[in-house]
One Martini backbone bead per residue (centre of mass of N, CA, C, O) as a GRO file, in nm:
protein
  133
    1MET     BB    1   0.544  -3.438  -7.146
    2THR     BB    2   0.601  -3.688  -7.355
    3LYS     BB    3   0.788  -3.708  -7.669
    4LEU     BB    4   0.789  -3.848  -7.987
    5ARG     BB    5   1.077  -3.845  -8.214
    6PRO     BB    6   1.160  -3.898  -8.514
    7TYR     BB    7   1.483  -4.024  -8.635
    8LEU     BB    8   1.618  -3.971  -8.956
    9TYR     BB    9   1.836  -4.141  -9.150
   10CYS     BB   10   2.012  -4.021  -9.444
   11GLU     BB   11   2.134  -3.975  -9.767
   12ASP     BB   12   1.904  -3.724  -9.822
   13ALA     BB   13   1.745  -3.509  -9.629
   14LYS     BB   14   1.634  -3.292  -9.817
   15ASP     BB   15   1.485  -3.479 -10.013
   16GLN     BB   16   1.314  -3.632  -9.803
   17ALA     BB   17   1.175  -3.384  -9.680
   18ASN     BB   18   1.039  -3.290  -9.943
   19PHE     BB   19   0.869  -3.542  -9.981
   20TYR     BB   20   0.709  -3.515  -9.709
   21MET     BB   21   0.592  -3.237  -9.765
   22GLU     BB   22   0.425  -3.333 -10.009
   23ALA     BB   23   0.279  -3.588  -9.882
   24LEU     BB   24   0.190  -3.431  -9.582
   25GLY     BB   25   0.255  -3.168  -9.532
   26GLY     BB   26   0.471  -2.882  -9.481
   27GLU     BB   27   0.788  -2.798  -9.303
   28ILE     BB   28   1.091  -2.653  -9.268
   29ILE     BB   29   1.219  -2.524  -8.975
   30SER     BB   30   1.517  -2.657  -8.976
   31GLN     BB   31   1.878  -2.628  -9.075
   32GLN     BB   32   2.196  -2.797  -9.053
   33THR     BB   33   2.527  -2.798  -9.125
   34TYR     BB   34   2.843  -2.889  -9.095
   35GLY     BB   35   2.962  -2.614  -9.184
   36GLU     BB   36   2.800  -2.447  -8.963
   37MET     BB   37   2.874  -2.639  -8.692
   38MET     BB   38   3.179  -2.731  -8.808
   39PRO     BB   39   3.472  -2.646  -8.780
   40GLY     BB   40   3.658  -2.807  -9.027
   41ALA     BB   41   3.500  -2.939  -9.224
   42ALA     BB   42   3.478  -3.126  -9.468
   43GLU     BB   43   3.414  -3.052  -9.786
   44ASP     BB   44   3.211  -3.299  -9.835
   45ASP     BB   45   3.031  -3.207  -9.558
   46LYS     BB   46   2.925  -2.907  -9.555
   47ASP     BB   47   2.622  -2.981  -9.700
   48ARG     BB   48   2.550  -3.161  -9.486
   49VAL     BB   49   2.315  -3.285  -9.264
   50ILE     BB   50   2.297  -3.265  -8.908
   51HIS     BB   51   2.007  -3.098  -8.883
   52LEU     BB   52   1.647  -3.157  -8.907
   53VAL     BB   53   1.325  -2.989  -8.910
   54LEU     BB   54   1.006  -3.144  -8.948
   55GLN     BB   55   0.679  -3.043  -9.041
   56ALA     BB   56   0.430  -3.310  -9.045
   57ALA     BB   57   0.120  -3.403  -8.982
   58GLY     BB   58   0.159  -3.247  -8.695
   59LEU     BB   59   0.469  -3.323  -8.682
   60LEU     BB   60   0.790  -3.408  -8.564
   61PHE     BB   61   1.096  -3.436  -8.750
   62TYR     BB   62   1.408  -3.585  -8.757
   63MET     BB   63   1.714  -3.516  -8.950
   64ALA     BB   64   1.997  -3.687  -9.123
   65ASP     BB   65   2.298  -3.736  -9.249
   66ALA     BB   66   2.387  -4.064  -9.368
   67GLY     BB   67   2.615  -4.343  -9.429
   68PRO     BB   68   2.495  -4.600  -9.503
   69ILE     BB   69   2.168  -4.720  -9.531
   70GLN     BB   70   1.991  -4.953  -9.305
   71ARG     BB   71   1.701  -5.099  -9.314
   72GLY     BB   72   1.441  -5.227  -9.126
   73ASN     BB   73   1.161  -5.445  -8.991
   74GLY     BB   74   1.118  -5.333  -8.668
   75ILE     BB   75   0.971  -5.061  -8.788
   76ASP     BB   76   0.698  -4.832  -8.774
   77LEU     BB   77   0.525  -4.560  -8.895
   78THR     BB   78   0.240  -4.403  -8.747
   79LEU     BB   79  -0.058  -4.272  -8.902
   80GLU     BB   80  -0.336  -4.096  -8.757
   81PHE     BB   81  -0.649  -4.014  -8.883
   82GLU     BB   82  -0.965  -3.864  -8.890
   83THR     BB   83  -0.976  -3.920  -9.201
   84GLU     BB   84  -0.995  -4.096  -9.490
   85GLU     BB   85  -0.887  -3.884  -9.687
   86GLU     BB   86  -0.620  -3.816  -9.546
   87ALA     BB   87  -0.511  -4.105  -9.542
   88GLU     BB   88  -0.518  -4.163  -9.849
   89VAL     BB   89  -0.327  -3.942  -9.936
   90ALA     BB   90  -0.082  -4.037  -9.774
   91PHE     BB   91  -0.064  -4.320  -9.891
   92ASN     BB   92  -0.029  -4.237 -10.190
   93ASN     BB   93   0.218  -4.049 -10.153
   94LEU     BB   94   0.415  -4.254 -10.008
   95SER     BB   95   0.382  -4.490 -10.238
   96GLY     BB   96   0.489  -4.319 -10.440
   97ASN     BB   97   0.766  -4.294 -10.629
   98GLY     BB   98   0.875  -4.608 -10.540
   99GLY     BB   99   0.689  -4.739 -10.368
  100THR     BB  100   0.542  -4.992 -10.137
  101VAL     BB  101   0.285  -5.211 -10.107
  102ILE     BB  102   0.201  -5.420  -9.836
  103MET     BB  103  -0.091  -5.294  -9.756
  104PRO     BB  104  -0.382  -5.213  -9.831
  105PHE     BB  105  -0.617  -4.961  -9.832
  106GLU     BB  106  -0.854  -5.064  -9.578
  107ARG     BB  107  -1.096  -5.213  -9.421
  108MET     BB  108  -1.114  -5.328  -9.099
  109PHE     BB  109  -1.230  -5.533  -8.845
  110TRP     BB  110  -1.197  -5.274  -8.633
  111GLY     BB  111  -1.310  -5.017  -8.843
  112SER     BB  112  -1.063  -4.913  -8.981
  113MET     BB  113  -0.842  -4.769  -9.174
  114PHE     BB  114  -0.572  -4.956  -9.355
  115GLY     BB  115  -0.211  -4.929  -9.422
  116ARG     BB  116   0.099  -5.048  -9.587
  117ILE     BB  117   0.432  -4.908  -9.634
  118GLU     BB  118   0.714  -4.836  -9.854
  119ASP     BB  119   0.917  -4.608  -9.921
  120LYS     BB  120   1.173  -4.491 -10.132
  121TYR     BB  121   1.363  -4.496  -9.847
  122GLY     BB  122   1.259  -4.752  -9.655
  123VAL     BB  123   1.015  -4.649  -9.503
  124ARG     BB  124   0.780  -4.754  -9.272
  125TRP     BB  125   0.415  -4.744  -9.296
  126GLN     BB  126   0.121  -4.660  -9.111
  127ILE     BB  127  -0.213  -4.612  -9.223
  128ALA     BB  128  -0.479  -4.444  -9.039
  129THR     BB  129  -0.771  -4.447  -8.869
  130GLN     BB  130  -0.970  -4.393  -8.644
  131PRO     BB  131  -1.159  -4.558  -8.462
  132GLY     BB  132  -1.468  -4.558  -8.644
  133HIS     BB  133  -1.361  -4.412  -8.942
   0.00000   0.00000   0.00000
């Protein structure tokens, strides 16, 4: 079975991963720095994250430090929850602390709850409940 894993390039992967852990519940499964993985890495790069695996909202996300980051508007990450309560908590947590609500979290004509935000790191999210919930 094929699995899609979002890979997020970040200005500060550790900080961003910690934000998502708090917002969505989860844990950092593993992380490697340039200093650990690349002998002779530049002193400025030794503590930068070359690869981080975050488990949050029941999904795996991959992350790494890169920069500068330029986010586009051509993709959203969509999280679909079983309950309205779970979805609303994720929506509020991701949109808080400097995030922007693009579309309020409310019942849609197709029957599910739905909202769209851009988090403080410039990542766009669609938060929804399963149709009929």
